[in-house]
Amino acid sequence: GAGVSQTPSNKVTEKGKYVELRCDPISGHTALYWYRQSLGQGPEFLIYFQGTGAADDSGLPNDRFFAVRPEGSVSTLKIQRTERGDSAVYLCASSLTYRRNTGELFFGEGSRLTVL
Amino acid sequence: GQQVMQIPQYQHVQEGEDFTTYCNSSTTLSNIQWYKQRPGGHPVFLIQLVKSGEVKKQKRLTFQFGEAKKNSSLHITATQTTDVGTYFCAGITNAGGTSYGKLTFGQGTILTVHP
């Protein structure tokens, strides 16, 4: 596809369960970002990948959150022992980043996570 | 850590009126981006400003980056109903080299336009 693809679009889970959210970036985009957006707020940075490695994971709220990008393309955000406060829309974005210049971010439609 | 503040939080205008949203950073930015998010949608890139004092125009939209690279504004002339949405600024601080991909978003300004 032409855009950033995120699955699932909606996920309802129970407190304490494990959740995986998947992001398929635009082909050729080396940079991939995860953001979290709560209602009425701006996107909150979680983690940024350049290729396969996490260049900056300073936004991950605690060790229940983990993200991988093993082949430098698709990424998975993993949340263990979910809590009600984890409920939000999780946005993935990708960009062409060249010579340390952050390019335009292309966002996916997001995965809406609801923890009951 | 870096904070990016936007005002106002809400703006209601009559169609044809002008609109401005302001963005202020607690730290000097290397560059700033602006995004628009329609209700129920995802953020869509509008523009990136890099140079101190830079002004860029896109049709009815004018973007400015402050001389000190700590503030920015977006001005829309003669709003239309299609301008409805939330406008976000997102700042980048080149601290240490590896964090150039980390955009810190403001909380956004929600614009409603009454026909």
Coordinates of N, CA and C in Angstrom, one line a residue, chain A residues 4 25-33 48-51 69 72 93-107, chain B residues 31 33 35 45 48 92 100-101 103:
Chain A
V4 N 1.1 4.3 5.6 CA 1.5 3.6 6.8 C 0.3 2.8 7.2
P25 N 5.4 0.4 7.8 CA 5.7 1.8 7.3 C 5.7 1.9 5.7
I26 N 5.8 3.1 5.3 CA 6.0 3.3 3.8 C 7.3 2.7 3.4
S27 N 7.2 2.0 2.2 CA 8.4 1.3 1.7 C 9.5 2.3 1.5
G28 N 10.7 1.9 2.0 CA 11.9 2.8 1.8 C 12.1 3.8 2.9
H29 N 11.1 4.0 3.8 CA 11.3 4.9 4.9 C 12.2 4.2 6.0
T30 N 13.3 4.9 6.3 CA 14.2 4.3 7.3 C 13.8 4.6 8.7
A31 N 13.1 5.7 8.9 CA 12.7 6.1 10.3 C 11.3 5.7 10.6
L32 N 11.1 5.2 11.8 CA 9.8 4.8 12.2 C 9.5 5.2 13.7
Y33 N 8.4 5.8 13.9 CA 8.1 6.4 15.2 C 6.8 5.8 15.8
Y48 N 11.6 5.9 18.7 CA 11.9 6.2 17.4 C 13.0 5.2 16.9
F49 N 12.8 4.6 15.8 CA 13.8 3.7 15.2 C 14.4 4.3 13.9
Q50 N 15.7 4.1 13.8 CA 16.4 4.4 12.6 C 16.9 3.1 12.1
G51 N 16.3 2.5 11.1 CA 16.7 1.2 10.7 C 16.1 0.2 11.7
R69 N 11.8 -3.7 15.8 CA 11.8 -3.6 14.3 C 12.9 -4.4 13.8
G72 N 14.1 -3.9 10.1 CA 14.1 -2.5 9.6 C 12.9 -2.0 8.8
A93 N 4.3 6.3 12.7 CA 4.6 7.2 11.6 C 5.9 6.8 11.0
S94 N 6.2 7.1 9.8 CA 7.5 6.8 9.2 C 7.9 8.0 8.4
S95 N 9.2 8.1 8.2 CA 9.7 9.3 7.4 C 11.1 8.9 6.8
L96 N 11.4 9.7 5.8 CA 12.8 9.7 5.3 C 13.6 10.6 6.1
T97 N 14.6 10.1 6.7 CA 15.5 10.9 7.5 C 16.9 10.9 6.9
Y98 N 17.4 12.0 6.5 CA 18.6 12.1 5.8 C 19.5 13.1 6.4
R99 N 20.8 12.7 6.7 CA 21.8 13.6 7.3 C 21.2 14.3 8.5
R100 N 20.6 13.5 9.4 CA 20.1 14.1 10.7 C 19.0 15.1 10.6
N101 N 18.4 15.2 9.4 CA 17.3 16.1 9.3 C 16.0 15.2 9.3
T102 N 15.1 15.5 10.2 CA 13.9 14.8 10.3 C 13.0 15.3 9.2
G103 N 12.5 14.4 8.4 CA 11.6 14.8 7.3 C 10.2 14.8 7.8
E104 N 9.3 14.9 6.8 CA 7.9 14.9 7.1 C 7.5 13.5 7.6
L105 N 6.7 13.5 8.7 CA 6.2 12.3 9.2 C 4.9 11.9 8.6
F106 N 4.8 10.7 8.1 CA 3.5 10.1 7.5 C 2.9 9.2 8.6
F107 N 1.8 9.6 9.1 CA 1.1 8.8 10.1 C 0.2 7.8 9.6
Chain B
N31 N 14.3 22.8 14.5 CA 13.3 23.1 13.5 C 11.9 22.8 14.1
Q33 N 7.8 21.7 13.0 CA 6.8 21.2 12.0 C 5.4 21.5 12.4
Y35 N 1.3 20.3 11.8 CA 0.4 19.2 11.4 C -1.1 19.6 11.6
F45 N 1.0 16.2 7.8 CA 2.0 17.2 7.7 C 1.6 18.4 6.9
Q48 N 7.5 22.4 7.3 CA 8.6 22.4 8.3 C 9.3 23.7 8.1
I92 N 11.6 20.1 17.3 CA 12.7 19.1 17.3 C 13.9 19.8 17.9
Y100 N 17.4 13.6 16.9 CA 16.9 14.5 15.9 C 15.5 14.0 15.3
G101 N 15.2 12.7 15.6 CA 13.9 12.2 15.2 C 12.8 12.4 16.1
L103 N 10.1 14.3 17.8 CA 9.3 15.5 17.7 C 8.4 15.6 18.9

